[in-house]
Coordinates of C-alpha atoms and ligand atoms in Angstrom, one line a residue:
M9 CA 109.9 128.0 133.3
K10 CA 111.7 129.8 136.2
T11 CA 113.5 133.2 135.8
D12 CA 114.4 136.1 138.0
V13 CA 112.7 138.8 136.0
I14 CA 110.0 139.0 133.4
V15 CA 109.9 142.0 131.3
I16 CA 106.6 142.6 129.6
G17 CA 107.0 144.2 126.1
A18 CA 110.0 144.6 123.8
G19 CA 109.8 148.3 123.0
F20 CA 112.6 150.5 123.7
A21 CA 111.7 150.7 127.4
G22 CA 111.3 147.1 128.1
L23 CA 114.6 146.2 126.1
S24 CA 116.4 148.8 128.0
A25 CA 115.1 147.5 131.4
A26 CA 116.0 144.0 130.4
I27 CA 119.5 144.8 129.3
S28 CA 120.2 146.9 132.4
L29 CA 118.8 144.1 134.6
A30 CA 120.8 141.4 132.9
D31 CA 123.9 143.5 133.2
K32 CA 123.4 143.6 137.0
G33 CA 123.2 139.7 137.0
F34 CA 119.6 139.0 136.9
K35 CA 118.2 136.3 134.6
V36 CA 115.8 138.0 132.3
I37 CA 113.3 137.0 129.8
V38 CA 111.1 139.5 127.7
L39 CA 107.5 138.5 126.7
E40 CA 106.4 140.3 123.7
K41 CA 103.0 140.1 122.2
N42 CA 103.8 140.9 118.6
E43 CA 105.8 138.7 116.2
I44 CA 108.8 141.1 116.1
A45 CA 110.4 143.2 118.9
G46 CA 110.5 146.9 118.7
G47 CA 107.0 148.1 119.8
R48 CA 106.2 151.4 118.2
A49 CA 109.6 151.3 116.5
R50 CA 108.9 147.9 114.7
F51 CA 109.4 148.0 110.8
Y52 CA 108.1 146.0 108.0
Q53 CA 109.0 145.3 104.4
E54 CA 106.7 145.3 101.4
Q55 CA 107.3 145.4 97.7
G56 CA 110.9 146.4 98.1
F57 CA 110.3 149.2 100.6
T58 CA 111.3 149.1 104.2
F59 CA 109.1 151.2 106.5
D60 CA 109.9 152.2 110.0
M61 CA 106.5 152.1 111.6
G62 CA 106.8 154.8 114.3
P63 CA 109.9 157.1 115.4
S64 CA 111.7 158.7 112.6
W65 CA 113.6 161.6 114.4
Y66 CA 117.0 160.5 116.1
W67 CA 117.5 163.3 118.6
M68 CA 119.7 163.5 121.6
P69 CA 122.5 161.2 120.3
D70 CA 124.4 161.5 123.8
V71 CA 121.5 159.6 125.4
F72 CA 121.9 156.6 123.0
E73 CA 125.6 156.7 123.2
N74 CA 125.5 157.0 127.2
F75 CA 123.2 153.9 127.0
F76 CA 125.6 151.8 125.0
N77 CA 128.6 153.0 127.0
K78 CA 126.9 151.9 130.2
F79 CA 127.5 148.3 129.0
G80 CA 130.9 148.9 127.7
K81 CA 129.8 149.6 124.1
K82 CA 129.3 152.3 121.5
A83 CA 126.3 153.0 119.4
S84 CA 128.6 152.5 116.4
D85 CA 129.2 149.0 117.5
Y86 CA 125.5 148.3 116.2
Y87 CA 124.6 150.9 113.7
T88 CA 126.1 153.8 111.7
L89 CA 124.8 157.3 112.4
K90 CA 124.6 160.0 109.8
R91 CA 124.1 163.8 110.7
L92 CA 121.4 165.2 108.3
D93 CA 122.0 168.6 106.8
P94 CA 119.7 170.2 106.4
S95 CA 118.2 168.8 109.6
Y96 CA 114.8 169.3 108.2
R97 CA 112.6 171.6 106.0
V98 CA 109.5 173.6 107.3
F99 CA 107.0 174.6 104.6
F100 CA 104.9 177.8 105.4
G101 CA 103.2 177.7 102.0
K102 CA 104.0 177.3 98.3
D103 CA 107.5 178.4 97.6
D104 CA 107.8 179.5 101.1
F105 CA 110.0 177.2 103.2
L106 CA 113.0 177.3 105.6
D107 CA 115.8 174.6 105.6
I108 CA 117.4 174.2 109.1
P109 CA 121.1 173.9 108.5
A110 CA 123.2 171.7 110.8
A111 CA 126.0 174.3 111.2
M112 CA 125.3 176.7 114.1
E113 CA 126.7 179.8 112.1
E114 CA 124.2 179.1 109.3
I115 CA 121.5 178.9 111.9
Y116 CA 122.4 182.3 113.4
K117 CA 122.4 183.8 109.9
L118 CA 118.9 182.4 109.2
F119 CA 117.5 183.8 112.4
E120 CA 119.2 187.1 111.7
S121 CA 117.8 187.3 108.1
H122 CA 114.3 187.0 109.6
E123 CA 114.5 189.2 112.5
P124 CA 117.4 191.4 113.1
G125 CA 119.0 190.9 116.5
S126 CA 117.6 187.4 116.9
A127 CA 121.0 185.7 116.3
E128 CA 122.3 187.2 119.7
K129 CA 118.9 186.2 121.4
L130 CA 119.1 182.7 120.0
K131 CA 122.7 182.4 121.6
A132 CA 121.3 183.6 124.9
F133 CA 118.1 181.3 124.5
L134 CA 120.4 178.2 123.7
E135 CA 122.8 178.9 126.6
Q136 CA 119.8 178.6 129.0
A137 CA 118.5 175.7 127.0
A138 CA 121.9 173.9 127.2
Y139 CA 122.0 174.3 131.1
K140 CA 118.5 172.9 131.3
Y141 CA 119.6 170.0 129.1
K142 CA 122.6 169.4 131.2
V143 CA 120.7 169.4 134.5
G144 CA 117.5 167.8 133.0
I145 CA 118.9 165.0 130.9
N146 CA 121.9 164.1 132.9
D147 CA 120.2 164.3 136.4
L148 CA 116.4 165.0 136.6
V149 CA 115.2 162.4 134.2
Y150 CA 117.2 159.7 136.0
K151 CA 115.2 160.2 139.2
P152 CA 112.7 157.5 139.8
S153 CA 110.2 160.0 141.1
R154 CA 108.9 158.0 144.0
S155 CA 109.0 160.7 146.5
V156 CA 109.5 164.4 146.7
T157 CA 112.5 163.9 148.9
E158 CA 114.5 162.8 145.7
F159 CA 114.3 166.5 144.7
L160 CA 115.2 168.0 148.2
D161 CA 118.8 168.6 147.5
P162 CA 119.8 172.3 147.9
K163 CA 121.8 172.2 144.7
L164 CA 119.2 170.5 142.7
L165 CA 116.6 172.9 144.0
F166 CA 118.7 175.9 143.1
D167 CA 119.1 174.3 139.6
M168 CA 115.4 173.7 139.3
L169 CA 114.6 177.2 140.1
R170 CA 116.7 178.4 137.2
M171 CA 114.9 175.9 135.0
D172 CA 111.7 177.7 134.5
I173 CA 109.6 174.8 135.6
F174 CA 106.6 177.0 136.5
Q175 CA 106.8 179.2 133.5
S176 CA 104.9 178.2 130.2
F177 CA 107.1 177.4 127.1
S178 CA 105.1 179.7 125.1
G179 CA 105.5 182.8 127.2
H180 CA 109.3 182.0 127.5
I181 CA 110.1 181.9 123.9
R182 CA 108.2 185.2 123.2
K183 CA 110.6 186.9 125.5
F184 CA 113.3 186.1 123.0
F185 CA 111.7 186.1 119.5
K186 CA 108.8 188.0 117.6
N187 CA 109.0 186.7 114.2
D188 CA 106.1 184.2 113.5
K189 CA 108.2 181.8 111.5
L190 CA 111.0 181.7 114.1
L191 CA 108.4 181.2 116.8
R192 CA 106.9 178.3 115.0
L193 CA 110.3 176.8 114.4
I194 CA 111.1 177.1 118.1
E195 CA 107.8 175.7 119.1
F196 CA 107.9 172.6 116.9
P197 CA 110.1 170.3 119.2
I198 CA 107.4 170.7 121.9
L199 CA 105.0 168.7 119.7
F200 CA 107.2 165.6 120.7
L201 CA 106.1 166.1 124.3
G202 CA 102.5 165.7 123.5
A203 CA 101.1 169.0 124.7
T204 CA 100.7 172.6 123.5
P205 CA 103.4 175.1 124.1
E206 CA 101.0 177.0 126.5
N207 CA 100.7 173.8 128.7
T208 CA 104.4 172.8 128.6
P209 CA 106.8 174.0 131.2
A210 CA 109.5 176.3 129.8
L211 CA 112.0 173.8 131.2
Y212 CA 111.4 172.0 127.8
S213 CA 113.4 174.4 125.8
L214 CA 116.1 171.8 126.5
M215 CA 114.4 170.3 123.4
N216 CA 115.6 173.3 121.4
Y217 CA 119.1 172.6 122.6
A218 CA 118.6 169.1 121.3
D219 CA 117.2 170.1 118.0
I220 CA 119.3 173.2 116.9
S221 CA 122.6 172.5 118.9
L222 CA 122.8 168.6 119.0
G223 CA 121.2 168.2 115.6
T224 CA 119.1 165.6 113.8
W225 CA 120.6 162.2 113.0
Y226 CA 119.7 158.9 111.1
P227 CA 120.9 155.5 111.7
E228 CA 121.6 154.0 108.3
G229 CA 119.0 151.4 107.4
G230 CA 116.4 153.0 109.4
M231 CA 115.4 153.6 113.1
H232 CA 114.7 149.9 113.7
K233 CA 118.5 149.4 113.5
I234 CA 118.5 150.8 117.0
I235 CA 116.2 148.0 118.0
E236 CA 118.3 145.4 116.3
G237 CA 121.4 146.8 118.2
M238 CA 119.6 146.6 121.4
L239 CA 118.5 142.9 120.5
S240 CA 122.1 141.9 119.9
L241 CA 123.2 143.7 123.1
A242 CA 120.3 141.9 125.0
E243 CA 121.5 138.5 123.5
E244 CA 125.1 139.2 124.5
K245 CA 123.9 139.7 128.1
G246 CA 121.9 136.4 128.1
V247 CA 118.4 138.0 127.8
E248 CA 115.8 135.9 126.2
V249 CA 113.3 137.7 124.1
L250 CA 110.2 135.5 123.3
T251 CA 107.8 137.1 120.7
G252 CA 104.3 136.1 120.1
Q253 CA 103.7 135.9 123.9
E254 CA 100.9 138.3 124.9
V255 CA 100.5 138.5 128.7
K256 CA 97.0 137.8 129.7
E257 CA 97.0 137.2 133.4
F258 CA 99.0 137.3 136.6
Q259 CA 98.6 134.7 139.4
I260 CA 99.0 136.5 142.7
E261 CA 99.8 135.0 146.2
Q262 CA 100.6 137.1 149.3
K263 CA 101.1 140.4 147.5
S264 CA 103.4 139.1 144.9
I265 CA 103.0 138.0 141.3
K266 CA 104.1 134.4 141.1
Q267 CA 103.1 133.4 137.7
V268 CA 102.7 135.3 134.3
K269 CA 100.3 133.7 131.8
T270 CA 100.5 134.4 128.2
T271 CA 98.3 133.0 125.4
T272 CA 100.3 129.9 125.2
A273 CA 102.5 129.4 128.3
T274 CA 103.0 130.1 132.0
Y275 CA 106.0 131.7 133.3
T276 CA 107.4 131.9 136.9
A277 CA 109.5 134.7 138.1
D278 CA 110.5 136.8 141.3
I279 CA 110.1 140.2 139.8
I280 CA 107.9 141.7 136.8
V281 CA 108.6 144.7 135.0
A282 CA 105.8 145.9 132.8
G283 CA 107.0 147.6 129.6
A284 CA 103.7 147.4 127.8
D285 CA 101.3 150.4 128.0
Y286 CA 100.8 151.1 131.6
H287 CA 97.0 151.6 131.4
H288 CA 96.6 148.3 129.8
V289 CA 98.6 146.4 132.5
D290 CA 96.9 148.4 135.3
Q291 CA 93.3 148.2 134.1
H292 CA 93.2 145.0 131.9
I293 CA 95.7 142.5 133.2
L294 CA 95.8 143.1 137.1
Q295 CA 92.7 142.3 138.9
E296 CA 90.8 145.3 140.3
E297 CA 92.2 145.1 143.9
Y298 CA 95.8 145.4 142.8
R299 CA 95.3 148.3 140.3
N300 CA 97.4 151.4 141.1
Y301 CA 94.6 153.6 139.6
T302 CA 90.9 154.0 139.0
P303 CA 89.4 154.3 135.6
A304 CA 88.5 157.9 136.7
Y305 CA 92.2 158.6 137.2
W306 CA 93.0 157.4 133.9
D307 CA 90.3 159.4 132.1
K308 CA 91.7 162.6 133.6
R309 CA 95.2 162.0 132.2
V310 CA 96.2 164.1 129.3
M311 CA 97.4 161.6 126.8
A312 CA 99.9 162.7 124.1
P313 CA 98.2 162.5 120.7
S314 CA 97.4 159.6 118.4
S315 CA 98.3 159.8 114.8
L316 CA 97.0 159.1 111.3
L317 CA 100.0 157.5 109.5
Y318 CA 100.4 156.6 105.9
Y319 CA 103.2 154.3 104.5
L320 CA 103.6 155.0 100.8
G321 CA 105.8 153.4 98.1
V322 CA 106.2 156.0 95.3
N323 CA 107.6 154.7 91.8
N324 CA 109.4 158.0 90.8
K325 CA 111.9 160.5 92.6
L326 CA 110.2 163.4 94.3
E327 CA 111.3 167.0 94.1
N328 CA 111.4 169.7 96.6
L329 CA 111.3 167.5 99.8
Q330 CA 114.0 166.8 102.3
H331 CA 114.3 163.7 104.5
H332 CA 112.2 165.4 107.1
N333 CA 109.4 167.9 106.1
L334 CA 107.0 169.8 108.3
F335 CA 103.9 171.3 106.6
F336 CA 103.2 174.2 108.8
D337 CA 101.3 176.1 106.2
R338 CA 98.2 176.5 108.6
D339 CA 97.9 177.9 112.0
F340 CA 98.5 175.4 114.7
G341 CA 96.2 176.9 117.1
P342 CA 92.8 175.4 115.9
H343 CA 94.6 172.0 115.2
A344 CA 95.9 172.0 118.7
K345 CA 92.5 172.9 120.0
E346 CA 91.1 169.9 118.2
I347 CA 93.5 167.6 119.7
Y348 CA 93.5 168.9 123.3
E349 CA 90.5 170.9 124.0
T350 CA 87.6 169.7 122.0
P351 CA 88.8 166.4 120.7
Q352 CA 87.7 165.8 117.1
W353 CA 89.4 165.1 113.6
P354 CA 91.0 168.4 112.5
T355 CA 89.4 170.9 110.3
D356 CA 92.6 172.2 108.7
P357 CA 95.6 170.0 110.0
L358 CA 99.3 170.3 110.1
F359 CA 101.3 167.3 109.0
Y360 CA 104.7 165.7 108.8
V361 CA 106.3 163.9 105.8
S362 CA 109.3 161.8 106.0
V363 CA 111.2 160.6 102.8
T364 CA 113.8 158.4 104.2
S365 CA 114.9 157.3 100.7
K366 CA 116.5 160.8 100.4
T367 CA 119.1 159.7 102.7
D368 CA 119.0 156.0 102.4
D369 CA 119.2 153.9 99.2
T370 CA 118.2 150.6 101.0
V371 CA 114.7 151.5 102.0
A372 CA 113.2 151.8 98.5
P373 CA 113.9 150.2 95.1
E374 CA 116.0 152.2 92.7
G375 CA 114.4 155.2 91.3
H376 CA 111.5 155.0 94.0
E377 CA 110.7 157.0 97.2
N378 CA 109.8 155.7 100.7
V379 CA 107.3 158.3 102.1
F380 CA 105.7 158.4 105.5
L381 CA 102.8 160.8 106.3
L382 CA 101.9 161.7 109.9
M383 CA 99.1 163.8 111.1
P384 CA 98.6 164.2 114.8
V385 CA 95.1 163.7 116.0
A386 CA 93.3 163.5 119.3
P387 CA 93.3 160.1 121.1
G388 CA 90.0 158.4 121.7
L389 CA 88.3 159.4 118.4
Q390 CA 86.3 157.3 116.0
D391 CA 88.5 155.9 113.4
D392 CA 87.4 154.3 110.2
E393 CA 88.8 153.8 106.5
N394 CA 86.5 156.6 105.2
L395 CA 87.9 159.2 107.6
R396 CA 91.5 158.0 107.0
E397 CA 91.0 158.3 103.2
K398 CA 89.5 161.9 103.6
Y399 CA 92.6 163.0 105.4
Y400 CA 94.9 161.1 102.9
Q401 CA 93.3 163.2 100.3
V402 CA 93.7 166.5 102.3
M403 CA 97.5 165.7 103.0
M404 CA 98.0 164.6 99.3
Y405 CA 96.5 167.6 98.0
R406 CA 98.7 170.0 99.9
L407 CA 101.9 167.9 99.5
E408 CA 101.4 168.1 95.7
E409 CA 100.3 171.8 95.6
I410 CA 103.1 173.0 97.8
T411 CA 106.0 170.9 96.4
G412 CA 104.7 171.5 92.9
Q413 CA 104.4 167.9 91.5
S414 CA 102.0 165.0 91.0
I415 CA 102.7 162.2 93.7
K416 CA 99.2 160.5 94.1
E417 CA 99.3 158.8 90.7
H418 CA 102.8 157.6 91.4
V419 CA 101.8 155.7 94.8
I420 CA 102.1 152.0 94.2
Y421 CA 102.0 150.9 97.8
K422 CA 99.7 152.5 100.4
R423 CA 98.9 151.5 103.9
S424 CA 97.1 153.4 106.6
Y425 CA 97.5 153.2 110.4
A426 CA 95.6 155.0 113.2
H427 CA 93.8 154.6 116.6
A428 CA 92.4 151.2 116.0
D429 CA 95.8 149.8 115.0
F430 CA 97.6 151.3 118.0
K431 CA 95.0 149.6 120.1
K432 CA 95.2 146.2 118.4
D433 CA 99.0 146.1 118.0
Y434 CA 100.0 147.7 121.4
H435 CA 96.9 147.9 123.7
A436 CA 97.3 151.7 123.4
F437 CA 94.9 153.5 125.8
K438 CA 92.5 155.5 123.5
G439 CA 94.8 154.6 120.7
N440 CA 97.5 157.0 121.9
A441 CA 100.8 157.0 119.8
Y442 CA 103.1 158.7 122.2
G443 CA 101.9 157.8 125.7
L444 CA 101.2 160.5 128.4
A445 CA 101.7 164.2 127.6
N446 CA 104.5 166.1 129.5
T447 CA 102.4 168.7 131.1
L448 CA 103.4 170.5 134.4
M449 CA 100.7 168.4 136.3
Q450 CA 102.2 165.2 134.8
T451 CA 105.8 165.7 135.4
A452 CA 108.1 163.6 137.8
I453 CA 106.2 162.5 140.8
L454 CA 102.9 163.5 139.3
K455 CA 103.3 160.7 136.6
P456 CA 101.8 157.3 137.1
G457 CA 104.4 155.7 139.4
L458 CA 107.0 153.2 138.5
K459 CA 106.2 150.6 141.3
N460 CA 102.9 148.9 141.9
K461 CA 101.7 150.2 145.5
K462 CA 100.0 146.9 146.4
L463 CA 102.2 144.3 145.0
K464 CA 105.8 143.8 146.1
N465 CA 107.2 142.7 142.8
L466 CA 105.6 144.6 140.0
Y467 CA 107.3 147.6 138.4
Y468 CA 106.4 149.7 135.2
T469 CA 108.5 151.3 132.6
G470 CA 107.9 152.9 129.3
Q471 CA 106.3 156.2 127.9
L472 CA 103.4 156.4 130.4
T473 CA 105.6 156.7 133.3
V474 CA 108.9 158.5 134.2
P475 CA 110.5 160.4 132.4
G476 CA 108.0 160.5 129.6
P477 CA 107.3 160.0 125.9
G478 CA 109.8 159.7 123.1
V479 CA 112.7 157.2 122.4
P480 CA 115.5 158.8 124.5
P481 CA 113.2 158.8 127.7
S482 CA 111.9 155.4 127.1
L483 CA 115.5 154.2 127.1
I484 CA 116.2 156.0 130.3
S485 CA 112.9 154.8 131.9
G486 CA 114.4 151.3 131.5
I487 CA 117.5 152.1 133.2
V488 CA 115.7 153.9 136.1
V489 CA 113.4 150.9 136.8
A490 CA 116.3 148.5 136.6
D491 CA 118.1 150.6 139.5
E492 CA 114.9 150.5 141.4
V493 CA 114.7 146.7 141.1
E494 CA 118.3 146.3 142.1
K495 CA 117.8 148.5 145.2
E496 CA 114.9 146.3 146.4
F497 CA 115.9 143.0 145.3
K498 CA 119.7 143.0 145.7
L499 CA 121.2 139.7 144.3
V500 CA 122.9 137.6 146.8
Ligands
FAD619 C1 104.1 157.3 114.8 C2 105.1 157.5 115.8 C3 106.2 158.4 115.7 C4 107.1 158.8 116.7 N1 108.2 159.5 116.5 C5 109.2 159.7 117.3 C6 110.4 160.3 116.9 O1 110.5 160.7 115.8 N2 111.3 160.4 117.9 C7 111.2 159.8 119.2 O2 112.1 159.9 119.9 N3 109.9 159.3 119.5 C8 109.0 159.2 118.6 N4 107.9 158.5 119.0 C9 107.8 157.9 120.3 C10 108.4 156.7 120.5 O3 108.3 155.9 119.5 C11 107.9 156.0 121.8 O4 107.9 157.0 122.8 C12 108.7 154.8 122.2 O5 109.0 153.9 121.2 C13 107.8 154.0 123.3 O6 108.5 153.0 123.8 P1 107.9 152.1 125.0 O7 108.8 150.9 125.1 O8 107.5 152.8 126.2 O9 106.5 151.4 124.2 P2 106.2 150.4 123.1 O10 107.2 150.7 121.9 O11 104.8 150.6 122.8 O12 106.5 149.0 123.6 C14 105.7 148.4 124.4 C15 105.5 146.9 124.0 O13 104.7 146.2 124.8 C16 104.1 145.3 124.0 N5 102.8 144.7 124.7 C17 101.6 145.4 124.8 N6 100.8 144.7 125.6 C18 101.4 143.5 125.8 C19 101.0 142.3 126.5 N7 99.9 142.1 127.0 N8 102.0 141.2 126.5 C20 103.1 141.4 125.9 N9 103.5 142.5 125.3 C21 102.7 143.5 125.2 C22 103.9 145.9 122.7 O14 103.5 145.2 121.7 C23 105.1 146.7 122.5 O15 106.0 146.1 121.7 C24 107.0 158.1 118.0 C25 105.9 157.3 118.2 C26 105.0 156.9 117.2 C27 103.8 155.9 117.5

């Protein structure tokens, strides 16, 4: 089969690249290893429950809207969004929690009640964060980061100086707030970036603007509705998405990939965009002489955490839980060390619980709850059923204790997911869940580059290259790579 472009992987980044390229006039096919599209954002159904397998927080609605607008569409053409209020609940202990309201006035009151004077400080903090978001999300993240010269624009340099790129997030927020609960609340969105607040540039307070000012949303039916929307748009653009097609090998001639071989077929194309995990394509599909990086390079990368997940079906309605619940009833310091500094299974972990059936009747049978447990854990660890079960008991004990109800005996469906599954399902390097961490030394041009240095027609997209991990950055990554392909392979 002959096509202009082959995109490898039907995750957010691959689909975004495929749609963007088809919109520019390229003929595109997507080859996806799994039986359904969506990558880490796949879903499955079991015993009347519908489980989103990965992302559950819909943040930065403007990025999704801009994505669909680019193709003359609106997000609402494909799915219906609901703003969550409260956005989420943070537990600090039994009968000790904060609900984060959607309305700004309520948030200011909440801050003031914990630290007098902090409402004004939050206003000032968010004003800076809004500026960073505007420059960061509307401009910087769309840079392909192939050369420093992209950043040598006097206005951009001036903007970047104001964006605290060289200051740590941790130090930055402590100039504004002192109260421990408020600090933990403000630090929480940084966990999405896969690094500690100490190792994350203060630029990323833009995440607080996303959290507090832009809010937490939910696409009715679940996060996979976004993928379904993208698949419809891809089809409208003439993209063909072929599932069950694991790419195994490239046939290379004169510094160009000529053929892509999957487990069952061979495809010919002019351009290849790899949306599968970068490390897997670089180290396991490409022959050694065409690799961008060495094994030593990859070993030195700071990967974002892996996760231990549990998908649970519960046969009664649960009390005292919201749609999103963060269990911050332990100090994050030791858990963070066990993720980043001395990788090991945590001694006393923090975890997250999502109960989507609190918002959505369609994801669980009547009178039941759909529960998702997530515990961040270092990548590259030993993973077996006994370890998983041990942490299930830890999380369940605290969940029951803190919310004051028995849950375990009501669990009628239970499935675990961790390192071994991330490797098997996505070829994830060290079983990572969220790609490459957004540390200062892994920002922009310091990330694995989006073009192969030795082959003329191989590009990369997704959460291990620019701009970084998370659903919105993955969408942007696909747009950025498509623009680069267009620049170098103009259609005649
Ligand atoms: C548990 C979890 C929770 C998360 N929570 C959030 C959240 O709440 N909000 C948020 O914004 N982000 C969240 N994220 C991060 C977000 O899901 C990812 O950043 C994003 O989905 C990555 O998209 P991607 O396209 O880069 O990669 P992927 O989704 O992994 O897509 C890559 C695709 O390539 C395919 N592939 C791999 N190898 C091959 C091959 N050889 N041949 C063909 N295909 C191949 C894979 O099967 C996969 O479909 C979460 C991630 C996880 C895992």
